[in-house]
Structures are given as C-alpha cells and as structure tokens.
Coordinates of C-alpha atoms and ligand atoms in Angstrom, one line a residue:
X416 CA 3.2 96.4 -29.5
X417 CA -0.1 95.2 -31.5
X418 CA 1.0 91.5 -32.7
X419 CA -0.2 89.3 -30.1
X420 CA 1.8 86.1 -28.6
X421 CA 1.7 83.1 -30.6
X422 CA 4.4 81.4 -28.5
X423 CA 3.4 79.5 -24.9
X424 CA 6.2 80.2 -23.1
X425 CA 5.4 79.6 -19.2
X426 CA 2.4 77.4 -19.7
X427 CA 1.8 73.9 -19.0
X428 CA -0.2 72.1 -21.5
X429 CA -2.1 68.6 -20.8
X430 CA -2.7 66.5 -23.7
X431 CA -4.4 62.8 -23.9
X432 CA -3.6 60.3 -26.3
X433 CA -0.1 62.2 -26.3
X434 CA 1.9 58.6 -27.3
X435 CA 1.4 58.5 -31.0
X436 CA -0.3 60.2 -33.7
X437 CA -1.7 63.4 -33.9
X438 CA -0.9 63.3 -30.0
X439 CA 2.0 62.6 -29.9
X440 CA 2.6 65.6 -32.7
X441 CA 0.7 68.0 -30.6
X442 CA 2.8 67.5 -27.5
X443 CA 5.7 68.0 -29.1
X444 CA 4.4 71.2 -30.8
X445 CA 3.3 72.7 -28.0
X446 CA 6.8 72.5 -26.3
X447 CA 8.3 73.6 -29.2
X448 CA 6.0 76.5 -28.7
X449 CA 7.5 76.8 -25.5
X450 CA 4.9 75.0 -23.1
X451 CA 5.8 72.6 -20.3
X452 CA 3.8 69.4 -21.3
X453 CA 1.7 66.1 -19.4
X454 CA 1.2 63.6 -21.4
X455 CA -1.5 60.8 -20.8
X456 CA -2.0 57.7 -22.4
X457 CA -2.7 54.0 -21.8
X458 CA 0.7 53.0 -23.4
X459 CA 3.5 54.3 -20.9
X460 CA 6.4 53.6 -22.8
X461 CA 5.5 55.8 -26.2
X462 CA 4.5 58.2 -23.4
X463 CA 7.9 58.1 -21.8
X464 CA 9.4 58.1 -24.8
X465 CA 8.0 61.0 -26.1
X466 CA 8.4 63.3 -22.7
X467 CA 12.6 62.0 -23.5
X468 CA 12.3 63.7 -27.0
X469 CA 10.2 66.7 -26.1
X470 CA 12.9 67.2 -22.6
X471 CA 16.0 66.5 -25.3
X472 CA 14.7 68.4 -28.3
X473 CA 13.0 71.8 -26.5
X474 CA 14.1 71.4 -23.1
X475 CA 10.4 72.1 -21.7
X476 CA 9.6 69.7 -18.9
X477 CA 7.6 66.6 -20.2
X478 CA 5.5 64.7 -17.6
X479 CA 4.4 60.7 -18.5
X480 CA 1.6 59.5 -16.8
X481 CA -0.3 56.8 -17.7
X482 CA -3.8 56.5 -17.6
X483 CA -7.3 55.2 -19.4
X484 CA -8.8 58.4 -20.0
X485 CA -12.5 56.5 -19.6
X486 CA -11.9 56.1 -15.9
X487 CA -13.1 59.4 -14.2
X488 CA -10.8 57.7 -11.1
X489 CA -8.0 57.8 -13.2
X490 CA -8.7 61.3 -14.8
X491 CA -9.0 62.2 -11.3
X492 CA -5.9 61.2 -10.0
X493 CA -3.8 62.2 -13.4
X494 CA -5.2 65.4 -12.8
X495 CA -4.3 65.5 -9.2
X496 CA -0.4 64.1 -10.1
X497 CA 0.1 66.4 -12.8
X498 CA -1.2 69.1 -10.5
X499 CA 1.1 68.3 -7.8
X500 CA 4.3 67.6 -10.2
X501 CA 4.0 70.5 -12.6
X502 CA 1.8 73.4 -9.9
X503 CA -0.5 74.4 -12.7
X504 CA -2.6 73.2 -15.7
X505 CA -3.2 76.1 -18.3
X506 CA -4.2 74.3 -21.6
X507 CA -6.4 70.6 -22.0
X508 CA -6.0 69.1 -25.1
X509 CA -8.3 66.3 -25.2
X510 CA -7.4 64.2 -28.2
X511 CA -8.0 60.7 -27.2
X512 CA -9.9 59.0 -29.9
X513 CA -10.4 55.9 -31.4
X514 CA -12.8 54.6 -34.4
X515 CA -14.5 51.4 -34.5
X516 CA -15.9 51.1 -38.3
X517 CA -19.6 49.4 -38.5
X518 CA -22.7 50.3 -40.3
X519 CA -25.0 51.8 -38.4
X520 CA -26.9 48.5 -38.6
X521 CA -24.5 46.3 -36.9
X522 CA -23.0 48.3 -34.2
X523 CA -23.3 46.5 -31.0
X524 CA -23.6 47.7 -27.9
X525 CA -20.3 47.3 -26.5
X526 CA -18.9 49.2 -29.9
X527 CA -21.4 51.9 -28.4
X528 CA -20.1 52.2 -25.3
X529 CA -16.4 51.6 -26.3
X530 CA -16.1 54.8 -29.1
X531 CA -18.4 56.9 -26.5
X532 CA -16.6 56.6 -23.4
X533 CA -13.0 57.2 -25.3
X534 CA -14.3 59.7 -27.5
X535 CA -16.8 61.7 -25.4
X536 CA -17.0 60.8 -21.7
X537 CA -13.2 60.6 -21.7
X538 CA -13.4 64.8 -23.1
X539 CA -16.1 66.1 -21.0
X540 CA -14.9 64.4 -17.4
X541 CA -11.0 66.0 -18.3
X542 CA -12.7 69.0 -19.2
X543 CA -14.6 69.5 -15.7
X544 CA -11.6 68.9 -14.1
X545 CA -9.1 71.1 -15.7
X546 CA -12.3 73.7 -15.7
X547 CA -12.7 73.3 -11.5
X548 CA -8.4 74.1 -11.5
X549 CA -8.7 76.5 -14.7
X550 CA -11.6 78.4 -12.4
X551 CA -9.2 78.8 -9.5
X552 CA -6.8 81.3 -11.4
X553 CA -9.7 82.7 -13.9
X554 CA -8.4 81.3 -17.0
X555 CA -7.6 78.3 -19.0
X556 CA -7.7 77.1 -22.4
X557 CA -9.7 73.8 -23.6
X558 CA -9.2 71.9 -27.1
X559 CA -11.1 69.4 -28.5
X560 CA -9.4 67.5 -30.6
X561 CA -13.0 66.6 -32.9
X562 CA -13.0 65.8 -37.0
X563 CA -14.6 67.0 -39.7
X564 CA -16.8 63.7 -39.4
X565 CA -18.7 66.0 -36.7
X566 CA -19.3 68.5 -39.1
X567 CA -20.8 66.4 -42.1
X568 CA -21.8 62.9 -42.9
X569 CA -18.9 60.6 -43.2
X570 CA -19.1 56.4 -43.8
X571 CA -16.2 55.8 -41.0
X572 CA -19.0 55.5 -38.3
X573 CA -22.0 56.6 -37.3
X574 CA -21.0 56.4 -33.8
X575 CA -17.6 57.8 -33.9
X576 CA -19.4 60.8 -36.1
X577 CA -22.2 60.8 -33.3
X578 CA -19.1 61.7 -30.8
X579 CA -17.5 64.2 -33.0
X580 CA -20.6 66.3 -33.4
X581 CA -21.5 65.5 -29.6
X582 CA -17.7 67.4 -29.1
X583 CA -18.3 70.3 -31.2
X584 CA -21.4 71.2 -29.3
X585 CA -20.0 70.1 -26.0
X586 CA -17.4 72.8 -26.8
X587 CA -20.3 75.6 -27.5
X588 CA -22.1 74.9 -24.0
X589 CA -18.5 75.4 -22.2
X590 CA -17.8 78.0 -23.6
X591 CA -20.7 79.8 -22.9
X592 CA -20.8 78.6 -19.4
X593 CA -17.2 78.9 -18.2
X594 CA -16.0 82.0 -20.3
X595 CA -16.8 83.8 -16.8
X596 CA -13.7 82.2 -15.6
X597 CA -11.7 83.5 -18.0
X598 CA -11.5 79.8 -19.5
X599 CA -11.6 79.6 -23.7
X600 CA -13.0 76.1 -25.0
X601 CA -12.4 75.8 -28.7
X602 CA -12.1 72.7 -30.7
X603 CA -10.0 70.8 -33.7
X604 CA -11.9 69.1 -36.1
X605 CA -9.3 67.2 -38.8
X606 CA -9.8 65.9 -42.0
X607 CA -7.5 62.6 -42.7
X608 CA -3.7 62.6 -41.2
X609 CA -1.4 59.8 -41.5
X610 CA -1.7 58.1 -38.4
X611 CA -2.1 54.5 -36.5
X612 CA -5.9 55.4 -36.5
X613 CA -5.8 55.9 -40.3
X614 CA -3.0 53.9 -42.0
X615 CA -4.7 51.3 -43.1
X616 CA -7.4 53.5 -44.7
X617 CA -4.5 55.7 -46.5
X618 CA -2.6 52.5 -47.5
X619 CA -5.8 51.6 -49.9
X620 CA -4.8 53.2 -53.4
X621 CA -8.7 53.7 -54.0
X622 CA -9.6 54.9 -50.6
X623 CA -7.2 57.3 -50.6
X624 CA -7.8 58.7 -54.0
X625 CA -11.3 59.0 -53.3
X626 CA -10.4 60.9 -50.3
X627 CA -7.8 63.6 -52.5
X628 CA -11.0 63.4 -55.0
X629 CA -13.2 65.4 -52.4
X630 CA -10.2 67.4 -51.0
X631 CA -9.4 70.8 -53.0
X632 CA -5.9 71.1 -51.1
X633 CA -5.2 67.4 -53.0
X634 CA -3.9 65.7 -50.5
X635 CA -3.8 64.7 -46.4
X636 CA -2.8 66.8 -43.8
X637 CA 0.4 67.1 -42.6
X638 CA 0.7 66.2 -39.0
X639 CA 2.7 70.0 -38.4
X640 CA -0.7 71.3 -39.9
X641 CA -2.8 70.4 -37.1
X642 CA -0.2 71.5 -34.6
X643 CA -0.5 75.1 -35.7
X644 CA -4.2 75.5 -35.1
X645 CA -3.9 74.0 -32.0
X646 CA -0.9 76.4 -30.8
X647 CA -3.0 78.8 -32.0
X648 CA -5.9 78.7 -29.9
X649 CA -4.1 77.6 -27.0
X650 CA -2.0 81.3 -27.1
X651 CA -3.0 84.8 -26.8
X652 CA -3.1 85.3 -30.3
X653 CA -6.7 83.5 -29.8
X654 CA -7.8 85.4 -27.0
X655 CA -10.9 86.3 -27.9
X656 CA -12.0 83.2 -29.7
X657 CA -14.2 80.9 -28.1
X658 CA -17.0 78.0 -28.5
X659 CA -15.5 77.5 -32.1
X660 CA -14.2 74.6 -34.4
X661 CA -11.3 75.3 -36.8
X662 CA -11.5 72.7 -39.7
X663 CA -8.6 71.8 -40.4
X664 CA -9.5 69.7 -43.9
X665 CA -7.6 71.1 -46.9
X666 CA -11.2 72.4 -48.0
X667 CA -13.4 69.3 -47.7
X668 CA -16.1 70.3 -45.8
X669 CA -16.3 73.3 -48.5
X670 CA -16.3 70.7 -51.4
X671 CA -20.1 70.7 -53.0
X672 CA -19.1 69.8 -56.3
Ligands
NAI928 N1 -5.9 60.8 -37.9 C1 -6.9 61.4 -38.5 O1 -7.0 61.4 -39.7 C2 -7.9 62.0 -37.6 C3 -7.9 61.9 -36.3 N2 -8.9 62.6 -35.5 C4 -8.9 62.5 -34.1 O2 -7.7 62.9 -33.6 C5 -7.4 62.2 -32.3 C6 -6.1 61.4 -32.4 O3 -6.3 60.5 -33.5 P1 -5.0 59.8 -34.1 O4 -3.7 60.4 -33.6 O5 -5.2 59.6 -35.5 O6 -5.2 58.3 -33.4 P2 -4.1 57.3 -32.8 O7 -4.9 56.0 -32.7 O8 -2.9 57.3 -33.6 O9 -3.8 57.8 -31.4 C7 -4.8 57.8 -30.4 C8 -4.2 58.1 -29.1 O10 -5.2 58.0 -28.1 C9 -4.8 57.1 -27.0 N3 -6.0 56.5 -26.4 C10 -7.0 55.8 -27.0 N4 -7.8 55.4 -26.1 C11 -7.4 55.8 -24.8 C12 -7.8 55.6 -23.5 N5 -8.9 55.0 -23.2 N6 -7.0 56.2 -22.5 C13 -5.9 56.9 -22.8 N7 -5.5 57.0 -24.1 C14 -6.2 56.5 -25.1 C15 -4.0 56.1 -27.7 O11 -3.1 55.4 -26.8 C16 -3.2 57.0 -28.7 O12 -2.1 57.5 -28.1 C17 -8.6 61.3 -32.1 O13 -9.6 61.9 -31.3 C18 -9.2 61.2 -33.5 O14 -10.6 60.9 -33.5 C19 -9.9 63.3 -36.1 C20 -9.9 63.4 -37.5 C21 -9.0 62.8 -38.3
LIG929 C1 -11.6 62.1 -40.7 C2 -12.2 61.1 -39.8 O1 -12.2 61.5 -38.5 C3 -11.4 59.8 -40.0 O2 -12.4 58.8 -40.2 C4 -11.9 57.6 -39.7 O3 -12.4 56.5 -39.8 C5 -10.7 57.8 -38.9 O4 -11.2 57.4 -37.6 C6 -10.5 59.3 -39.0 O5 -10.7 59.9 -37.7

C-alpha cells in the first residue's frame, strides 16, 4: 500500500474559535474526517451547538468548552479538561482570530493589545501546551490558522497583518524546534471566506469586486476549501511536511498583474 491516509480516524483534534466561521467549518470537517473533536470558544452555546451537529451528523465525540483563548489560565485548564475528558490531544488548530480595521496611524493601544493577544499570544501559549502533551507520546500536529494578509501587504490592518506574519514564522521556529518530538507545525493562511469576520466587507458590491479583480480563481473561497488543507496536514498524507504555509487564496498572492 503506497497512498497514504488522508482520513483521521482515532485522533482527537482541538480547534479554537470552533463556534462559527471558518471554525466552526473546520471542526466539523475534521470529524467528518473521522477525528474526535474539542471545541473552544468564548460563546458556549454556538459551541454546544456545534459539538450536537458534529455528535448527530458523524458520530465522533464533540467536546464544548468554553474559554478566552487570551487567558493562558484558561488555556491551561481547557487543556487540562479536554485532556482529562477525551485522554489525548493529537491535532491544535489554532484559529481564533479577530480583525480590528484602523490605519496604521490611529491604532490605539488597546486595539494593539486586543488583535495581538487573540491573534498571537492566544496561538503560541495553546501551542506550548499541546507541544508539552504532544512531546509525551512523540508526535502531534499544530495548525495555524494565519491569512494571506501575513504573506503580503493588505489594507485590513497593519496589526492584524503584523500577527499573521508573526504566525507564519512562529510556525517555522516550531517546527524546527519540536520536530524532534515527532510533532509537525504547519499553518493556514486564507484569502477572503464568507464569514462573521468578513460579511460586511463581502456585502460591499465594490469591495468585493475589487477583491475577485485581484483573484485569478474569480471568486472567494468556499468554507469546504479551507477544510481540506487543513485535514490535510493534520493526516499522514502530510507526514513529512513541516514549518510550511499552504495559501489557500484562489491565486492572489500569485497575482502581479
Ligand atoms: N474569513 C476570512 O476571510 C479569513 C479568516 N482568517 C482567519 O481565520 C480565523 C477564523 O476567522 P473567521 O472564521 O473568519 O472569524 P469569525 O469571527 O467568524 O470566528 C472567529 C472565532 O474565534 C472566536 N474567538 C475570538 N476571540 C476569541 C477569544 N478571545 N477566545 C476564544 N475564542 C475567540 C470567536 O468566538 C469565533 O468563534 C481567524 O484567525 C482569521 O484571522 C484568515 C484569512 C481570511
Ligand atoms: C484575508 C484577510 O485575512 C481578511 O482581511 C480582513 O480584514 C479580514 O479580517 C480577513 O481576515
């Protein structure tokens, strides 16, 4: 037998920001791809309500637990639940995220420290502690869920790009430092999907033709398109493939002109 898994079956995947959006999506995917599933968000009830689908729909186990992924406490202690509850943590999807949109002259501090902490802290304090469990059994898988807005200059925030960038390289250095345990750390990095974070960008005629304008695949992604990537490098099929970003952009970040 060459072909290598692509399916998850007997895993237990983590995700944050798992109530909605590309979340939400991804937690679903990755049960459908046969992975037991935590899911962590501020919002219990589109948690809870999402475990109910994933539990109806796939019949993986679905864990709620709610939590603000800024608190390294409450990281801590989801960590230590979801431990306890589910015996072993094989993939980290960190895809908490959130955009505040300010020129780069304006941004206050607070904006600063809001997008940073949900963006970045939030990813690197889940990532130690799913690495210190991940380390344990010599391997693991970490995705960062980051954006093409990492990758290249976008106007939707210098901050929020600042974080994106900060993720793809954050992804690099653990990589290279924990692929002794046998853990992968790969990461994500999206172009525009329809989601809370984005509808009201996508519902501007204009803004959204200007972003199909600079998109050879002519349109946005589907939310099942970021699932596969992510399946991807979470199975065997990905096995040797880590430190690296799939963009996953319809061929913007190949558009010079
Ligand atoms: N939608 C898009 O076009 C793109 C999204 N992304 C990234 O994908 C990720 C998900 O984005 P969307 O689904 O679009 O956003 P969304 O706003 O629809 O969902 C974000 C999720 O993160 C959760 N969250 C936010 N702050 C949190 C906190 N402090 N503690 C716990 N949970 C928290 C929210 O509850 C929500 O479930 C983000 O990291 C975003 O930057 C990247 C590129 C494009
Ligand atoms: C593609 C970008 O990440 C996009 O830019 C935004 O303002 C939204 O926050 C999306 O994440």
């Amino acid at each position: 037998m060459i072909a290598p898994a692509f399916h998850l079956e007997g895993q237990t995947a983590l995700v944050t920001g798992a109530g909605r959006g590309i979340g939400k999506a991804l937690a679903i995917g990755l049960a459908e791809s046969g992975s037991n599933v935590v899911l962590v968000s501020r919002t219990m009830k589109e948690i809870e309500e999402t475990a109910a689908t994933i539990v109806e729909q796939t019949g993986r186990k679905a864990l709620a637990l709610c939590a603000d992924v800024t608190s390294k406490e409450q990281l801590a202690e989801t960590f230590q639940k979801a431990i306890s509850e589910m015996g072993r943590i094989h993939v980290l999807v960190n895809n908490a995220g959130m955009n505040i949109r300010t020129p780069a002259l304006e941004v206050t501090e607070d904006q600063w420290e809001t997008i940073m902490q949900t963006n970045l802290k939030s990813a690197f304090f889940a990532s130690q502690l799913a690495g210190q469990h991940m380390k344990q059994y010599g391997e693991g898988k970490i995705i960062n869920i980051s954006s093409v807005g990492g990758h290249t200059a976008l106007r939707t925030g210098v901050v929020y790009g600042s974080t994106k960038a900060a993720l793809i390289h954050m992804t690099k250095v653990l990589a290279l430092e924990w692929g002794k345990y046998g853990i992968r750390v790969n990461s994500v990095g999206p172009w525009y999907f329809r989601t809370p974070l984005t509808e009201k960008l996508l519902d501007d005629p204009q803004y959204l033709q200007e972003i199909i304008s600079r998109t050879p695949l002519g349109r946005v992604g589907e939310l099942q398109e970021v699932v596969g990537p992510v399946v991807f490098l979470a199975s065997e099929a990905a096995g040797y493939i880590t430190g690296q970003t799939l963009l996953v952009d319809g061929g913007m970040s190949i558009y010079g002109f």
